[in-house]
CSV table of C-alpha atoms in Angstrom, one decimal:
chain,number,residue,atom,x,y,z
I,14,MET,CA,-43.8,-72.2,0.4
I,15,LYS,CA,-41.7,-69.5,1.8
I,16,ILE,CA,-42.7,-68.1,5.5
I,17,SER,CA,-43.7,-64.9,3.8
I,18,GLU,CA,-45.8,-66.3,1.3
I,19,LEU,CA,-47.4,-68.5,4.2
I,20,ASP,CA,-48.1,-65.1,6.2
I,21,LYS,CA,-49.8,-64.3,3.1
I,22,GLU,CA,-52.1,-67.0,2.8
I,23,LEU,CA,-52.9,-67.2,6.5
I,24,GLU,CA,-53.9,-63.2,6.7
I,25,SER,CA,-56.3,-63.7,3.9
I,26,LYS,CA,-58.1,-66.4,5.9
I,27,ASN,CA,-57.8,-64.0,9.3
I,28,LEU,CA,-55.1,-66.7,10.8
I,29,ALA,CA,-52.1,-65.7,11.7
I,30,GLY,CA,-48.9,-67.7,12.7
I,31,PHE,CA,-47.4,-67.6,16.0
I,32,TRP,CA,-44.0,-67.3,14.7
I,33,ASN,CA,-44.5,-63.7,14.5
I,34,VAL,CA,-45.6,-63.2,18.1
I,35,ARG,CA,-42.5,-62.3,20.0
I,36,VAL,CA,-43.4,-63.0,23.7
I,37,PRO,CA,-41.7,-60.6,26.1
I,38,VAL,CA,-39.0,-62.2,28.3
I,39,HIS,CA,-39.8,-61.3,32.0
I,40,SER,CA,-37.4,-61.1,34.3
I,41,PRO,CA,-37.9,-63.2,38.0
I,42,GLU,CA,-40.3,-61.2,39.7
I,43,ALA,CA,-39.2,-60.2,43.4
I,44,PRO,CA,-40.8,-61.2,46.5
I,45,HIS,CA,-43.1,-59.0,48.2
I,46,LEU,CA,-44.8,-59.0,51.1
I,47,TRP,CA,-47.9,-57.0,52.0
I,48,LYS,CA,-49.5,-56.6,55.7
I,49,TRP,CA,-52.6,-58.3,56.5
I,50,GLU,CA,-53.1,-55.3,58.9
I,51,ASP,CA,-52.8,-53.1,55.9
I,52,VAL,CA,-55.4,-55.0,53.7
I,53,HIS,CA,-58.1,-55.5,56.6
I,54,ASP,CA,-57.5,-51.6,57.6
I,55,GLY,CA,-58.1,-50.4,53.7
I,56,LEU,CA,-61.5,-53.2,53.4
I,57,MET,CA,-62.6,-51.7,56.6
I,58,LYS,CA,-62.2,-48.1,55.4
I,59,ALA,CA,-63.9,-49.4,52.0
I,60,LEU,CA,-67.0,-50.6,54.3
I,61,ASP,CA,-67.5,-47.0,55.0
I,62,ALA,CA,-66.7,-45.0,51.8
I,63,ILE,CA,-68.2,-47.1,49.3
I,64,ASP,CA,-71.9,-48.2,49.5
I,65,ILE,CA,-74.1,-50.9,48.4
I,66,GLU,CA,-74.6,-50.0,45.0
I,67,MET,CA,-70.7,-50.5,44.1
I,68,ALA,CA,-70.3,-53.6,46.5
I,69,GLU,CA,-69.2,-56.1,43.8
I,70,ARG,CA,-66.5,-53.6,43.2
I,71,ARG,CA,-65.3,-53.3,46.7
I,72,VAL,CA,-62.5,-54.7,46.1
I,73,ILE,CA,-58.8,-53.8,47.5
I,74,ARG,CA,-55.8,-55.8,45.0
I,75,LEU,CA,-52.8,-56.6,46.0
I,76,VAL,CA,-50.3,-54.9,43.2
I,77,SER,CA,-46.5,-55.9,43.3
I,78,PRO,CA,-44.0,-52.9,43.5
I,79,HIS,CA,-41.5,-55.3,41.1
I,80,VAL,CA,-44.1,-55.7,38.4
I,81,PRO,CA,-44.3,-53.0,35.6
I,82,VAL,CA,-48.3,-53.7,35.2
I,83,ASN,CA,-51.1,-52.8,38.1
I,84,SER,CA,-51.0,-56.5,38.9
I,85,THR,CA,-49.9,-59.2,41.7
I,86,SER,CA,-47.3,-60.7,39.4
I,87,HIS,CA,-47.4,-61.1,35.6
I,88,THR,CA,-49.5,-64.3,35.7
I,89,LEU,CA,-51.9,-63.4,38.8
I,90,GLN,CA,-54.5,-60.9,39.9
I,91,PHE,CA,-55.2,-61.7,43.5
I,92,THR,CA,-58.0,-59.3,45.3
I,93,PHE,CA,-60.1,-58.9,48.6
I,94,SER,CA,-63.4,-58.0,48.7
I,95,ILE,CA,-65.8,-57.2,51.7
I,96,VAL,CA,-69.5,-57.3,51.7
I,97,ASN,CA,-71.3,-56.1,55.0
I,98,GLY,CA,-73.8,-58.2,56.7
I,99,GLY,CA,-77.1,-58.8,54.5
I,100,GLU,CA,-75.5,-57.2,51.4
I,101,VAL,CA,-75.7,-59.2,48.2
I,102,ALA,CA,-73.3,-58.5,45.7
I,103,ARG,CA,-74.2,-58.2,42.0
I,104,ALA,CA,-73.3,-61.1,40.1
I,105,HIS,CA,-70.5,-60.8,37.1
I,106,ARG,CA,-68.9,-63.1,34.8
I,107,HIS,CA,-65.5,-63.2,34.4
I,108,ASN,CA,-62.9,-64.1,31.5
I,109,MET,CA,-60.4,-65.6,33.6
I,110,ALA,CA,-60.5,-68.3,36.3
I,111,ALA,CA,-61.9,-66.9,39.7
I,112,ILE,CA,-61.3,-69.0,43.0
I,113,ARG,CA,-63.4,-67.4,46.1
I,114,PHE,CA,-62.5,-67.8,49.5
I,115,VAL,CA,-64.4,-66.6,52.5
I,116,VAL,CA,-61.9,-65.5,54.9
I,117,GLN,CA,-64.1,-64.0,57.5
I,118,GLY,CA,-67.4,-63.9,58.0
I,119,LYS,CA,-70.9,-65.9,59.2
I,120,GLY,CA,-73.2,-67.6,57.6
I,121,ALA,CA,-71.3,-66.0,54.4
I,122,TYR,CA,-70.8,-67.9,51.2
I,123,THR,CA,-70.4,-67.4,47.1
I,124,THR,CA,-72.7,-68.9,44.5
I,125,VAL,CA,-71.8,-70.3,41.3
I,126,GLU,CA,-74.6,-71.4,38.9
I,127,GLY,CA,-77.1,-71.2,41.4
I,128,GLU,CA,-75.3,-73.6,43.6
I,129,ARG,CA,-73.9,-72.8,47.2
């Protein structure tokens, strides 16, 4: 069977061969250093500028000047969020894996499927 015939057959079944996809070559990423002072300052200003209704989106993203997309790297997104004392960020889902670390705060926690 020729590749073109196989491609046609797969297409008729809503399938596609991965051999037709050309993965772009990523150039090596240059390092970049973000200063905690800048991140913290931005978070404090966001705390004043963005109200509780948007608290779960009170997020600052690390954006590398070396990546053509608005991201931390080609494969990773790194963000910091800030929630004021007494605020509860609305639950939301991610299509990708998310890891949460509480950097600072007394009594702060995150909940996943009802588990603290």
